[in-house]
Coordinates of C-alpha atoms and ligand atoms in Angstrom, one line a residue:
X4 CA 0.0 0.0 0.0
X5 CA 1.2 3.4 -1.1
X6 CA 1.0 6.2 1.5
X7 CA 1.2 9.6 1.0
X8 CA 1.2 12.2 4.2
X9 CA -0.1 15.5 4.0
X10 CA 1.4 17.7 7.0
X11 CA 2.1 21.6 7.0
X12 CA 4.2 21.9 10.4
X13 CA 6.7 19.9 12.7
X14 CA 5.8 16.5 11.6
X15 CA 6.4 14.4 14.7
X16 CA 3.7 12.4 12.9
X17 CA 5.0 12.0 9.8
X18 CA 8.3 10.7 11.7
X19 CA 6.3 8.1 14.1
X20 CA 5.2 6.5 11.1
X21 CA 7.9 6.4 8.7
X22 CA 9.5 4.5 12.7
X23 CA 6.6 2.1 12.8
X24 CA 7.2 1.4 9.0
X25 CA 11.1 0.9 9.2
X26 CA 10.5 -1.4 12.3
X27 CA 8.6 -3.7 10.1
X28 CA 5.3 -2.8 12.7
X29 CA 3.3 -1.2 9.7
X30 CA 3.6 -2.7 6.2
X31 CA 3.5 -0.1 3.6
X32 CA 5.4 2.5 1.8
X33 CA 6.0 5.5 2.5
X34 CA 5.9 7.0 -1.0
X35 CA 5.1 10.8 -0.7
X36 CA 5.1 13.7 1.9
X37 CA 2.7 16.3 0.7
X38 CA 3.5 19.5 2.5
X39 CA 1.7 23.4 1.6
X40 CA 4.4 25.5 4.2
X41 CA 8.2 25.8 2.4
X42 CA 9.3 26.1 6.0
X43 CA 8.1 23.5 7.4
X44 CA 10.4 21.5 9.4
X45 CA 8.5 18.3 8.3
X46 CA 10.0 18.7 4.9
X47 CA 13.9 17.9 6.4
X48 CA 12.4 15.3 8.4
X49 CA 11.1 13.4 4.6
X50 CA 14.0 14.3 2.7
X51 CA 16.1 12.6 5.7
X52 CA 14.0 9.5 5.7
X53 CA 14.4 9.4 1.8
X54 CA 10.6 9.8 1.3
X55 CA 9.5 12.0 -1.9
X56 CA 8.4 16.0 -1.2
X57 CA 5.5 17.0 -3.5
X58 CA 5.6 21.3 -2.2
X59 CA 2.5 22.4 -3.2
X60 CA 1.3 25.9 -2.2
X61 CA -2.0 27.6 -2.6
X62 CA -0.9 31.4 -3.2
X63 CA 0.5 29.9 -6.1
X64 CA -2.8 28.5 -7.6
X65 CA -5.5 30.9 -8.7
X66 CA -8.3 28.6 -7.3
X67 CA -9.0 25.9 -4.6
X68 CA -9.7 23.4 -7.5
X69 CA -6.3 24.2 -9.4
X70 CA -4.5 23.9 -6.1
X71 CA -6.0 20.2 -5.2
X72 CA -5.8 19.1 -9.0
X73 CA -2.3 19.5 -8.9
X74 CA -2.3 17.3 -5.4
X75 CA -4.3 14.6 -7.5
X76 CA -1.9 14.8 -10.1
X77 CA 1.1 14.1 -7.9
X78 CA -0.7 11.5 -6.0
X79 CA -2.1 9.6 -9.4
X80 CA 2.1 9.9 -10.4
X81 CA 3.2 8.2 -6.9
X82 CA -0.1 5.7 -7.1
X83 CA -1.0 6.7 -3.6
X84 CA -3.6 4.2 -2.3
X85 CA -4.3 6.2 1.2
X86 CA -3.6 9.6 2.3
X87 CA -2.8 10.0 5.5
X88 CA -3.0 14.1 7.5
X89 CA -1.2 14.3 10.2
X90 CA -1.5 18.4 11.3
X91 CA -2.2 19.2 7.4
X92 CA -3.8 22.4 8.5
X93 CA -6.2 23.1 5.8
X94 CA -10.0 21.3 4.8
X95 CA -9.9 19.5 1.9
X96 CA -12.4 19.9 -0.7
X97 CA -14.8 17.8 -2.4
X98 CA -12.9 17.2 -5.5
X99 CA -10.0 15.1 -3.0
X100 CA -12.5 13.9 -0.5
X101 CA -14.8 12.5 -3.6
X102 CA -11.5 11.0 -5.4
X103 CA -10.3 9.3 -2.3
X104 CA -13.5 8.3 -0.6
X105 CA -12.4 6.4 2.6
X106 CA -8.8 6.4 1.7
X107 CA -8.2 9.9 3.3
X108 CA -8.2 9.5 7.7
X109 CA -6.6 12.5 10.1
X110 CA -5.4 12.5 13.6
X111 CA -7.2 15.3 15.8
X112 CA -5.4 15.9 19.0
X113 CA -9.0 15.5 21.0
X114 CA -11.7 12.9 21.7
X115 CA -14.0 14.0 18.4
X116 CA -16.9 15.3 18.4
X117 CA -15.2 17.7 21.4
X118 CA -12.7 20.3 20.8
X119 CA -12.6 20.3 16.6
X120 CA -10.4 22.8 15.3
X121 CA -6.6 24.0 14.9
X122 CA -5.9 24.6 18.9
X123 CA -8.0 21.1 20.8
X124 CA -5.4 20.7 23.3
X125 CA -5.3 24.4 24.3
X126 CA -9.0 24.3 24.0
X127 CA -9.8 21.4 26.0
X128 CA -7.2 22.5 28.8
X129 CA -8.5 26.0 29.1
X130 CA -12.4 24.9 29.2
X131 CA -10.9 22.7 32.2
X132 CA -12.1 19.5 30.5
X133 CA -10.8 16.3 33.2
X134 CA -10.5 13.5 30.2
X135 CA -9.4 14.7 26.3
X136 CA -7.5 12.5 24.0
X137 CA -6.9 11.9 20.6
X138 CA -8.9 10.8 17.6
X139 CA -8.3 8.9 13.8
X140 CA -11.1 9.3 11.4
X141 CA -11.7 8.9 8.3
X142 CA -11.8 12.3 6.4
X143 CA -15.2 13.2 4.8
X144 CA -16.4 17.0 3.3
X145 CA -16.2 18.6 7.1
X146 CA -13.9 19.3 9.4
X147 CA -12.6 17.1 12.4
X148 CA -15.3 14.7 10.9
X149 CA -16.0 11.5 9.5
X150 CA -16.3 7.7 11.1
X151 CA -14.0 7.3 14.0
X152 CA -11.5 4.3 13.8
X153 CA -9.9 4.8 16.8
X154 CA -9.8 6.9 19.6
X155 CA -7.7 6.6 23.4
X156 CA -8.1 8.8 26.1
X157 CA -6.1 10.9 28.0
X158 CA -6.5 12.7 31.4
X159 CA -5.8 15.9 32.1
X160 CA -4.6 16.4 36.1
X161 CA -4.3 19.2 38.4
X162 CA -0.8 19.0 37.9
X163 CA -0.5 19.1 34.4
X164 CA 0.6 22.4 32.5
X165 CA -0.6 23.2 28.9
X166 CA 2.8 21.4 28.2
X167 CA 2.7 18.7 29.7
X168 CA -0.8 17.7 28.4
X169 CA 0.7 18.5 24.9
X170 CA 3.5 15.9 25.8
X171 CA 1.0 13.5 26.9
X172 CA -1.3 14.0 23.9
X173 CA 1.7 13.3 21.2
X174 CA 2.9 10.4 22.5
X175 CA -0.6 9.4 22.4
X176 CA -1.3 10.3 18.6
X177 CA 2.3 8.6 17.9
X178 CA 1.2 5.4 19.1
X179 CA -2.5 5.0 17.6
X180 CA -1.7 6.8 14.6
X181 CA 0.8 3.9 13.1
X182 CA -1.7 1.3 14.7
X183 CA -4.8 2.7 12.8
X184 CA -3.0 3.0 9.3
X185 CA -2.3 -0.9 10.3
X186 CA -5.7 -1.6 10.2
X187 CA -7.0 0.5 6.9
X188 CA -3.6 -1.4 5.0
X189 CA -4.7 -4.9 6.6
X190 CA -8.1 -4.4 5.2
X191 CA -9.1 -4.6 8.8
X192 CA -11.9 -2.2 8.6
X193 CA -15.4 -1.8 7.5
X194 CA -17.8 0.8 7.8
X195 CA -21.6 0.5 8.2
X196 CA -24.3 3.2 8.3
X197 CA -21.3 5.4 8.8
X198 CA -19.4 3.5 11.9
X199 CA -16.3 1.8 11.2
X200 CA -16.1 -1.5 12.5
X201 CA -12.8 -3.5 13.4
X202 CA -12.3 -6.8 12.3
X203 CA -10.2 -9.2 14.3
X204 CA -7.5 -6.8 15.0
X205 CA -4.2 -8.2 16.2
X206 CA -2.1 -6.9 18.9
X207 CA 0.3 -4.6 18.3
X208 CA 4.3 -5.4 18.3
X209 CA 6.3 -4.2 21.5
Ligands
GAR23 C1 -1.0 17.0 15.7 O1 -1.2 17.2 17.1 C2 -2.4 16.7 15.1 O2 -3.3 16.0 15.9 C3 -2.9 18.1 14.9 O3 -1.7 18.8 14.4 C4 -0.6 18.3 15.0 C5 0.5 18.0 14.1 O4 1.7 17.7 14.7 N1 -4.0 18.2 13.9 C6 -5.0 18.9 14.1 O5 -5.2 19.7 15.0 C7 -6.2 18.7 13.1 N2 -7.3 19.4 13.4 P1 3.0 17.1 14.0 O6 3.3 18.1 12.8 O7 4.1 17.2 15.0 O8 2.7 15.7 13.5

């Protein structure tokens, strides 16, 4: 399975799973690192794993549909079977969604439906939430939507600063994140009347 990630920022994500992959936890390749930001430090992190950069940036597009058509067109060049957004910060639109129904998920750092949006762990520590967490999805037209694949909790305590529930949250999302791409590449999932079900998943390698 071919897997392209679309990421705009530090790409702690992007790394955990090009880890999980190189461990032999998570077959697939790696094919493509989609990134909109020139200076994003996600972009040394791919060219230092050897993974392909498609830079693709919207001022540089007169419309929405231009900018995503030439996504598609890198994505149809690297035959990218799942697209994987790990803190792409913009909302795809129909054209991509449509193209790659059920082959597009995202990680949200929050337990979805709560906190949707580009700041959940600030928002869920300032509204003095006690339990937050983190979220995969499949990716449909909105945003921090779509059927939930998998989803682990994470408590915030008395103690804990804004950083240290950011900490928490990360290592969260670079666990689950590599363990829910597992499941889409083993054909481990279906989805009915818009829930995802897991079929016999197997445990996870230490
Ligand atoms: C991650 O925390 C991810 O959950 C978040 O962006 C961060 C990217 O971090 N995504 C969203 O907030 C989506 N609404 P990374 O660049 O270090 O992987």
């Amino acid at each position: 399975m071919n897997i392209a990630v679309f990421a705009s920022g530090r790409g702690t994500n992007f790394s955990a799973i090009a880890r999980a992959i190189k461990k032999g936890k998570l077959e697939a390749n790696l094919a493509l690192l989609v990134c909109d930001q020139p200076n994003a430090p996600v972009i040394s992190k791919a060219k230092r794993a050897g993974v392909k950069v498609a830079l693709v940036k919207r001022e540089d597009f007169a419309s929405i549909e231009d900018f995503e058509n030439k996504i598609i067109q890198h994505l149809e060049e690297n035959k990218i079977d799942l697209i994987v957004l790990a803190g792409f910060m913009r909302i795809l639109g129909p054209q991509l969604v449509s193209r790659y129904q059920n082959k597009i998920l995202n990680i949200h750092p929050a337990l979805l439906p709560a906190f949707k949006g580009a700041h959940a762990i600030k928002d869920a520590f300032d509204y003095g939430a006690k339990i937050t967490g983190v979220t995969v999805h499949f990716v449909d037209e909105k945003m921090d939507h779509g059927p939930i694949i998998l989803q682990q909790a994470v408590k915030i305590r008395e103690v804990d600063t804004l950083e240290s529930l950011e900490k928490k949250i990360h290592q969260v999302e670079h666990k689950i994140y590599p363990q829910a791409i597992r499941l889409v590449a083993e054909g481990k999932i279906r989805i009915e009347a818009r829930k995802v079900k897991i079929i016999a998943q197997k445990a996870w390698p230490k």
